[in-house]
CSV table of C-alpha atoms in Angstrom, one decimal:
chain,number,residue,atom,x,y,z
A,11,UNK,CA,-8.0,-87.2,-1.3
A,12,UNK,CA,-9.1,-85.1,-4.3
A,13,UNK,CA,-6.7,-86.8,-6.6
A,14,UNK,CA,-7.8,-90.2,-5.5
A,15,UNK,CA,-11.5,-89.2,-5.9
A,16,UNK,CA,-10.8,-88.0,-9.4
A,17,UNK,CA,-8.6,-90.9,-10.6
A,18,UNK,CA,-10.5,-93.7,-8.8
A,19,UNK,CA,-13.9,-93.0,-7.3
A,20,UNK,CA,-15.4,-90.8,-10.0
A,21,UNK,CA,-13.4,-92.1,-13.0
A,22,UNK,CA,-16.2,-94.3,-14.3
A,23,UNK,CA,-19.3,-92.7,-12.9
A,24,UNK,CA,-18.7,-89.0,-13.6
A,25,UNK,CA,-15.9,-88.0,-16.0
A,26,UNK,CA,-16.7,-84.4,-15.4
A,27,UNK,CA,-16.3,-84.7,-11.7
A,28,UNK,CA,-13.1,-86.8,-12.2
A,29,UNK,CA,-11.6,-83.9,-14.2
A,30,UNK,CA,-12.7,-81.2,-11.8
A,31,UNK,CA,-11.4,-83.1,-8.7
A,32,UNK,CA,-8.0,-83.7,-10.2
A,33,UNK,CA,-7.8,-80.0,-11.1
A,34,UNK,CA,-8.7,-79.0,-7.6
A,35,UNK,CA,-6.0,-81.3,-6.3
A,36,UNK,CA,-3.4,-79.5,-8.4
A,37,UNK,CA,-4.4,-76.0,-7.3
A,38,UNK,CA,-2.9,-74.7,-4.1
A,39,UNK,CA,-5.3,-71.8,-4.0
A,40,UNK,CA,-8.3,-74.2,-4.4
A,41,UNK,CA,-7.1,-76.4,-1.6
A,42,UNK,CA,-6.6,-73.5,0.7
A,43,UNK,CA,-10.2,-72.4,-0.1
A,44,UNK,CA,-11.5,-75.9,0.7
A,45,UNK,CA,-9.7,-75.7,4.1
A,46,UNK,CA,-12.0,-72.8,5.0
A,47,UNK,CA,-14.7,-75.5,5.5
A,48,UNK,CA,-14.8,-77.6,8.6
A,49,UNK,CA,-12.6,-80.7,8.3
A,50,UNK,CA,-15.6,-83.1,8.1
A,51,UNK,CA,-17.1,-81.1,5.3
A,52,UNK,CA,-14.0,-81.1,2.9
A,53,UNK,CA,-14.7,-84.3,1.1
A,54,UNK,CA,-14.9,-84.0,-2.7
A,55,UNK,CA,-18.6,-85.2,-2.8
A,56,UNK,CA,-19.7,-82.3,-0.5
A,57,UNK,CA,-17.6,-79.5,-2.1
A,58,UNK,CA,-18.5,-80.6,-5.7
A,59,UNK,CA,-22.2,-80.8,-4.7
A,60,UNK,CA,-22.0,-77.2,-3.3
A,61,UNK,CA,-20.4,-76.0,-6.5
A,62,UNK,CA,-23.1,-77.8,-8.6
A,63,UNK,CA,-25.8,-76.2,-6.4
A,64,UNK,CA,-24.3,-72.7,-7.2
A,65,UNK,CA,-24.3,-73.6,-10.9
A,66,UNK,CA,-27.9,-74.8,-10.8
A,67,UNK,CA,-28.9,-71.6,-9.0
A,68,UNK,CA,-27.4,-69.4,-11.7
A,69,UNK,CA,-24.7,-68.1,-9.5
A,70,UNK,CA,-21.8,-69.8,-11.4
A,71,UNK,CA,-22.9,-69.5,-15.1
A,72,UNK,CA,-19.5,-70.4,-16.6
A,73,UNK,CA,-19.5,-73.6,-14.6
A,74,UNK,CA,-23.1,-74.4,-15.5
A,75,UNK,CA,-22.3,-73.9,-19.2
A,76,UNK,CA,-19.2,-76.1,-19.0
A,77,UNK,CA,-21.2,-78.8,-17.3
A,78,UNK,CA,-24.0,-78.6,-19.9
A,79,UNK,CA,-21.5,-78.9,-22.7
A,80,UNK,CA,-19.7,-81.8,-21.0
A,81,UNK,CA,-16.4,-79.9,-21.3
A,82,UNK,CA,-14.1,-81.2,-18.6
A,83,UNK,CA,-11.3,-78.7,-19.1
A,84,UNK,CA,-13.7,-75.8,-19.0
A,85,UNK,CA,-15.5,-77.2,-16.0
A,86,UNK,CA,-12.2,-77.6,-14.1
A,87,UNK,CA,-11.3,-73.9,-14.8
A,88,UNK,CA,-14.8,-72.7,-13.9
A,89,UNK,CA,-15.0,-74.8,-10.8
A,90,UNK,CA,-11.7,-73.3,-9.4
A,91,UNK,CA,-12.8,-69.8,-10.3
A,92,UNK,CA,-16.2,-70.3,-8.6
A,93,UNK,CA,-14.6,-71.8,-5.5
A,94,UNK,CA,-12.1,-68.9,-5.2
A,95,UNK,CA,-14.7,-66.2,-5.9
A,96,UNK,CA,-17.4,-67.7,-3.7
A,97,UNK,CA,-15.6,-69.5,-0.9
A,98,UNK,CA,-17.9,-68.2,1.7
A,99,UNK,CA,-20.9,-69.3,-0.2
A,100,UNK,CA,-19.5,-72.8,-0.7
A,101,UNK,CA,-18.6,-73.1,3.0
A,102,UNK,CA,-22.1,-71.9,4.0
A,103,UNK,CA,-23.7,-74.6,1.8
A,104,UNK,CA,-21.5,-77.5,3.0
A,105,UNK,CA,-22.0,-76.5,6.7
A,106,UNK,CA,-25.7,-76.6,6.2
A,107,UNK,CA,-26.1,-79.6,3.9
A,108,UNK,CA,-25.2,-83.3,3.7
A,109,UNK,CA,-24.8,-85.2,0.5
A,110,UNK,CA,-28.0,-87.3,-0.4
A,111,UNK,CA,-28.6,-90.1,-2.8
A,112,UNK,CA,-32.4,-90.4,-2.7
A,113,UNK,CA,-32.9,-90.8,-6.4
A,114,UNK,CA,-31.8,-94.5,-6.4
A,115,UNK,CA,-35.1,-95.5,-4.9
A,116,UNK,CA,-35.4,-98.6,-2.7
A,117,UNK,CA,-38.8,-99.7,-4.0
A,118,UNK,CA,-37.5,-102.9,-5.6
A,119,UNK,CA,-36.5,-104.1,-2.1
A,120,UNK,CA,-39.2,-102.5,-0.1
A,121,UNK,CA,-42.3,-103.3,-2.1
A,122,UNK,CA,-42.2,-107.1,-1.9
A,123,UNK,CA,-41.0,-107.1,1.7
A,124,UNK,CA,-43.9,-104.8,2.8
A,125,UNK,CA,-46.4,-106.8,0.9
A,126,UNK,CA,-45.1,-110.0,2.4
A,127,UNK,CA,-45.2,-108.8,6.0
A,128,UNK,CA,-48.7,-107.4,5.5
A,129,UNK,CA,-49.8,-110.8,4.2
A,130,UNK,CA,-48.3,-112.6,7.3
A,131,UNK,CA,-50.0,-110.2,9.7
A,132,UNK,CA,-53.3,-110.3,7.7
A,133,UNK,CA,-53.3,-106.5,7.3
A,134,UNK,CA,-55.6,-104.9,4.7
A,135,UNK,CA,-53.9,-101.4,5.1
A,136,UNK,CA,-50.5,-100.2,6.2
A,137,UNK,CA,-49.0,-97.0,7.5
A,138,UNK,CA,-45.5,-96.4,6.4
A,139,UNK,CA,-42.9,-94.8,8.7
A,140,UNK,CA,-39.5,-94.3,7.0
A,141,UNK,CA,-36.6,-93.6,9.4
A,142,UNK,CA,-33.8,-91.6,7.9
A,143,UNK,CA,-36.2,-90.6,5.2
A,144,UNK,CA,-34.3,-87.6,3.8
A,145,UNK,CA,-36.9,-86.4,1.3
A,146,UNK,CA,-39.3,-89.3,1.9
A,147,UNK,CA,-39.2,-90.5,-1.7
A,148,UNK,CA,-39.4,-94.2,-0.6
A,149,UNK,CA,-42.7,-93.4,1.1
A,150,UNK,CA,-44.1,-93.6,-2.5
A,151,UNK,CA,-43.1,-97.3,-2.8
A,152,UNK,CA,-46.7,-98.3,-3.6
A,153,UNK,CA,-47.0,-95.7,-6.3
A,154,UNK,CA,-44.0,-96.7,-8.5
A,155,UNK,CA,-43.6,-99.5,-11.1
A,156,UNK,CA,-40.9,-102.1,-10.7
A,157,UNK,CA,-39.4,-104.5,-13.3
A,158,UNK,CA,-37.1,-107.3,-12.3
A,159,UNK,CA,-34.6,-109.0,-14.6
A,160,UNK,CA,-36.5,-112.3,-14.4
A,161,UNK,CA,-39.5,-110.7,-16.0
A,162,UNK,CA,-41.6,-110.1,-12.9
A,163,UNK,CA,-43.3,-106.8,-12.4
A,164,UNK,CA,-44.8,-105.2,-9.3
A,165,UNK,CA,-46.5,-101.9,-8.5
A,166,UNK,CA,-48.0,-99.4,-11.0
A,167,UNK,CA,-47.0,-99.9,-14.6
A,168,UNK,CA,-48.3,-96.5,-15.5
A,169,UNK,CA,-46.4,-94.6,-12.8
A,170,UNK,CA,-44.0,-91.9,-14.0
A,171,UNK,CA,-41.4,-93.5,-11.7
A,172,UNK,CA,-40.2,-96.8,-13.0
A,173,UNK,CA,-37.5,-98.8,-11.1
A,174,UNK,CA,-35.6,-101.9,-12.1
A,175,UNK,CA,-33.6,-104.5,-10.3
A,176,UNK,CA,-31.6,-107.6,-11.3
A,177,UNK,CA,-32.6,-110.8,-9.5
A,178,UNK,CA,-29.6,-113.0,-8.5
A,179,UNK,CA,-30.5,-116.7,-8.4
A,180,UNK,CA,-33.6,-118.6,-9.5
A,181,UNK,CA,-35.9,-117.8,-6.6
A,182,UNK,CA,-38.8,-115.5,-7.7
A,183,UNK,CA,-39.8,-112.3,-5.9
A,184,UNK,CA,-43.2,-112.8,-4.1
A,185,UNK,CA,-45.9,-111.7,-6.5
A,186,UNK,CA,-48.0,-109.9,-3.9
A,187,UNK,CA,-49.7,-106.6,-4.2
A,188,UNK,CA,-49.1,-104.1,-1.5
A,189,UNK,CA,-52.3,-103.2,0.5
A,190,UNK,CA,-53.6,-99.7,0.7
A,191,UNK,CA,-51.2,-97.2,2.3
A,192,UNK,CA,-53.2,-94.9,4.6
A,193,UNK,CA,-50.3,-93.0,6.2
A,194,UNK,CA,-46.9,-91.8,5.1
A,195,UNK,CA,-44.5,-90.5,7.8
A,196,UNK,CA,-40.8,-89.7,7.5
A,197,UNK,CA,-38.4,-89.1,10.3
A,198,UNK,CA,-35.0,-87.5,9.7
A,199,UNK,CA,-32.6,-85.2,11.6
A,200,UNK,CA,-32.7,-82.8,8.6
A,201,UNK,CA,-35.6,-83.8,6.2
A,202,UNK,CA,-35.8,-82.4,2.7
A,203,UNK,CA,-39.0,-80.8,1.4
A,204,UNK,CA,-39.3,-81.5,-2.3
A,205,UNK,CA,-41.8,-78.7,-2.6
A,206,UNK,CA,-39.1,-76.2,-1.5
A,207,UNK,CA,-37.1,-74.9,-4.5
A,208,UNK,CA,-33.8,-74.8,-2.5
A,209,UNK,CA,-34.2,-78.3,-1.1
A,210,UNK,CA,-35.1,-79.7,-4.5
A,211,UNK,CA,-32.1,-78.0,-6.2
A,212,UNK,CA,-29.8,-79.5,-3.6
A,213,UNK,CA,-31.1,-83.0,-4.3
A,214,UNK,CA,-30.3,-82.5,-8.0
A,215,UNK,CA,-26.9,-81.0,-7.1
A,216,UNK,CA,-26.0,-84.2,-5.2
A,217,UNK,CA,-26.2,-86.2,-8.4
A,218,UNK,CA,-23.5,-84.4,-10.3
A,219,UNK,CA,-23.8,-82.8,-13.8
A,220,UNK,CA,-23.3,-85.7,-16.2
A,221,UNK,CA,-25.8,-88.3,-15.1
A,222,UNK,CA,-28.9,-87.5,-17.1
A,223,UNK,CA,-30.7,-90.8,-16.5
A,224,UNK,CA,-30.4,-90.5,-12.7
A,225,UNK,CA,-31.4,-86.8,-12.9
A,226,UNK,CA,-34.5,-87.7,-14.9
A,227,UNK,CA,-35.5,-90.4,-12.4
A,228,UNK,CA,-35.0,-88.0,-9.5
A,229,UNK,CA,-37.1,-85.3,-11.1
A,230,UNK,CA,-39.9,-87.9,-11.6
A,231,UNK,CA,-39.6,-89.1,-8.0
A,232,UNK,CA,-39.7,-85.5,-6.7
A,233,UNK,CA,-42.7,-84.7,-8.9
A,234,UNK,CA,-44.6,-87.8,-7.7
A,235,UNK,CA,-43.8,-87.0,-4.1
A,236,UNK,CA,-44.9,-83.3,-4.5
A,237,UNK,CA,-48.4,-84.5,-5.6
A,238,UNK,CA,-49.0,-85.9,-2.1
A,239,UNK,CA,-46.2,-84.8,0.2
A,240,UNK,CA,-45.6,-87.1,3.2
A,241,UNK,CA,-45.6,-85.9,6.8
A,242,UNK,CA,-41.9,-85.2,7.6
A,243,UNK,CA,-40.8,-85.1,11.3
A,244,UNK,CA,-37.5,-83.5,12.2
A,245,UNK,CA,-35.5,-84.9,15.0
A,246,UNK,CA,-34.4,-88.1,16.7
A,247,UNK,CA,-36.2,-91.2,15.5
A,248,UNK,CA,-36.5,-92.8,18.9
A,249,UNK,CA,-38.0,-89.7,20.4
A,250,UNK,CA,-40.4,-89.2,17.5
A,251,UNK,CA,-41.5,-92.8,17.2
A,252,UNK,CA,-44.6,-92.4,19.4
A,253,UNK,CA,-45.8,-89.4,17.3
A,254,UNK,CA,-45.2,-91.3,14.1
A,255,UNK,CA,-47.2,-94.3,15.3
A,256,UNK,CA,-50.0,-92.0,16.4
A,257,UNK,CA,-50.4,-91.0,12.8
A,258,UNK,CA,-51.2,-94.5,11.7
A,259,UNK,CA,-54.9,-95.4,12.0
A,260,UNK,CA,-55.7,-98.1,14.6
A,261,UNK,CA,-56.9,-100.5,11.9
A,262,UNK,CA,-53.7,-100.3,9.8
A,263,UNK,CA,-50.4,-102.1,10.3
A,264,UNK,CA,-47.5,-99.7,11.1
A,265,UNK,CA,-44.6,-100.7,8.9
A,266,UNK,CA,-41.3,-99.0,9.9
A,267,UNK,CA,-38.6,-99.0,7.1
A,268,UNK,CA,-34.9,-98.4,7.4
A,269,UNK,CA,-32.7,-98.4,4.3
A,270,UNK,CA,-29.0,-97.9,5.1
A,271,UNK,CA,-30.0,-95.6,8.0
A,272,UNK,CA,-29.0,-97.5,11.1
A,273,UNK,CA,-25.3,-97.4,10.3
A,274,UNK,CA,-25.4,-93.8,11.3
A,275,UNK,CA,-26.2,-94.8,14.8
A,276,UNK,CA,-24.1,-96.3,17.5
A,277,UNK,CA,-24.8,-99.8,18.7
A,278,UNK,CA,-26.6,-98.3,21.7
A,279,UNK,CA,-28.7,-96.1,19.4
A,280,UNK,CA,-29.7,-99.1,17.3
A,281,UNK,CA,-30.7,-101.0,20.4
A,282,UNK,CA,-32.8,-98.0,21.6
A,283,UNK,CA,-34.4,-97.9,18.1
A,284,UNK,CA,-35.3,-101.6,18.5
A,285,UNK,CA,-36.7,-101.0,22.0
A,286,UNK,CA,-38.9,-98.2,20.7
A,287,UNK,CA,-40.5,-100.6,18.2
A,288,UNK,CA,-41.1,-103.1,21.0
A,289,UNK,CA,-42.7,-100.4,23.1
A,290,UNK,CA,-45.0,-99.4,20.3
A,291,UNK,CA,-46.1,-103.0,19.9
A,292,UNK,CA,-47.6,-103.1,23.4
A,293,UNK,CA,-51.1,-102.3,22.0
A,294,UNK,CA,-50.8,-103.4,18.4
A,295,UNK,CA,-48.7,-105.4,15.9
A,296,UNK,CA,-45.8,-103.5,14.4
A,297,UNK,CA,-43.6,-104.5,11.4
A,298,UNK,CA,-40.1,-103.5,10.5
A,299,UNK,CA,-38.6,-103.9,7.1
A,300,UNK,CA,-34.9,-103.2,6.8
A,301,UNK,CA,-32.1,-103.1,4.2
A,302,UNK,CA,-28.9,-102.7,6.2
A,303,UNK,CA,-25.3,-103.9,6.1
A,304,UNK,CA,-24.5,-107.3,7.5
A,305,UNK,CA,-24.8,-107.1,11.3
A,306,UNK,CA,-26.1,-103.5,11.4
A,307,UNK,CA,-29.8,-104.2,12.1
A,308,UNK,CA,-30.2,-105.6,15.6
A,309,UNK,CA,-32.1,-108.9,15.9
A,310,UNK,CA,-31.9,-109.5,12.1
A,311,UNK,CA,-30.0,-112.8,11.4
A,312,UNK,CA,-26.8,-112.4,9.4
A,313,UNK,CA,-27.0,-115.7,7.5
A,314,UNK,CA,-23.5,-116.4,8.5
A,315,UNK,CA,-22.2,-113.5,6.3
A,316,UNK,CA,-19.3,-111.5,7.3
A,317,UNK,CA,-19.6,-107.8,8.1
A,318,UNK,CA,-18.5,-105.3,5.5
A,319,UNK,CA,-18.8,-108.0,2.9
A,320,UNK,CA,-20.2,-105.7,0.2
A,321,UNK,CA,-23.9,-106.6,0.4
A,322,UNK,CA,-26.8,-105.9,2.7
A,323,UNK,CA,-29.3,-108.1,4.4
A,324,UNK,CA,-33.1,-107.6,3.8
A,325,UNK,CA,-34.7,-108.0,7.1
A,326,UNK,CA,-38.3,-108.5,8.2
A,327,UNK,CA,-39.5,-108.3,11.8
A,328,UNK,CA,-42.9,-108.4,13.5
A,329,UNK,CA,-43.4,-107.2,17.0
A,330,UNK,CA,-46.6,-108.6,18.5
A,331,UNK,CA,-47.0,-108.0,22.2
A,332,UNK,CA,-43.9,-109.3,24.0
A,333,UNK,CA,-42.9,-111.5,21.0
A,334,UNK,CA,-40.4,-110.6,18.3
A,335,UNK,CA,-40.1,-112.6,15.1
A,336,UNK,CA,-37.2,-111.5,13.0
A,337,UNK,CA,-36.1,-113.0,9.7
A,338,UNK,CA,-33.6,-112.4,7.0
A,339,UNK,CA,-35.6,-112.7,3.7
A,340,UNK,CA,-32.9,-111.7,1.2
A,341,UNK,CA,-29.7,-110.1,0.3
A,342,UNK,CA,-29.1,-107.0,-1.9
A,343,UNK,CA,-26.3,-105.1,-3.6
A,344,UNK,CA,-25.9,-101.6,-4.9
A,345,UNK,CA,-28.8,-100.2,-2.8
A,346,UNK,CA,-31.2,-102.7,-4.3
A,347,UNK,CA,-30.1,-102.7,-7.9
A,348,UNK,CA,-29.4,-106.4,-7.4
A,349,UNK,CA,-31.2,-108.7,-5.0
A,350,UNK,CA,-31.8,-112.3,-4.1
A,351,UNK,CA,-34.8,-113.5,-2.3
A,352,UNK,CA,-34.6,-116.3,0.2
A,353,UNK,CA,-37.5,-118.6,0.4
A,354,UNK,CA,-38.4,-118.9,4.1
A,355,UNK,CA,-35.3,-117.0,5.1
A,356,UNK,CA,-33.7,-117.6,8.4
A,357,UNK,CA,-35.7,-116.6,11.5
A,358,UNK,CA,-35.0,-115.6,15.0
A,359,UNK,CA,-37.6,-115.3,17.7
A,360,UNK,CA,-37.6,-113.8,21.2
A,361,UNK,CA,-38.1,-110.5,22.9
A,362,UNK,CA,-36.7,-107.2,21.8
A,363,UNK,CA,-35.7,-106.5,25.3
């Protein structure tokens, strides 16, 4: 597993991690140390992130220096040394943490979809509820700038966080401004607080040591979030949904967002999630914007695409009383780095129950 990760998975994205992973695969002592972690926590991404966290914390200075210098051979030696000396610390980190990739930002997908659903409902204000929010960085979707490859721009051009996305096809992205955001609520089993030094360091550690562009963007996103931290609720999304909706003022449209979060749930769990939105809509209109793998988001049409086809469906659903109007409004790849917008989309109507 470590050799494959080094030679295949990390070969193009992180040369340093590629070298370290191969070195770990060739060290019997290192592999025995990794076996001290629970089986589900032995994947290279988790172990390497834990070692990076120790380096960033100043507890593995030789590894930090090798990473800073971009020296793969020195990093390999220092990583093995740190793992053997601090096996208990590495295990403690991986047991507590999960690897996160918040810095990618889903604003290029979320911004036009939220603006579009607000227009359809006639909402002048929205309250955002992000399920599987992690650090809640996407709750700043209205506070970032977005540039598309076709020349379109959305959001705030002066924001310290600037995102980009390539548009596939010739259909433009809707040029709508998002209405005022009056509530920002995140739900996660283990949310990350960017104002906490340990949590913020862990987010950086999940990137790896040789991706300065992504690190700079993450730092900007965390700084922006820290200026006005969202409300983060810890626990099961279905159980916490009533509390989250209660935080959205009555005159605002609640917009629930899920971005590659529902795949963590069983089919039964996804249907319970859909039912919780339907229940919340008993007294007010509720919107749901999703970016999930083909067939993952219940009620969202699949456009005839095959499951596990390498792209995701951008879904938009409106719950209004007993009626559900669900539509596929686009496709995206690489977590929103490429997207195509579908004029009109394909719609399904009915009841969530």
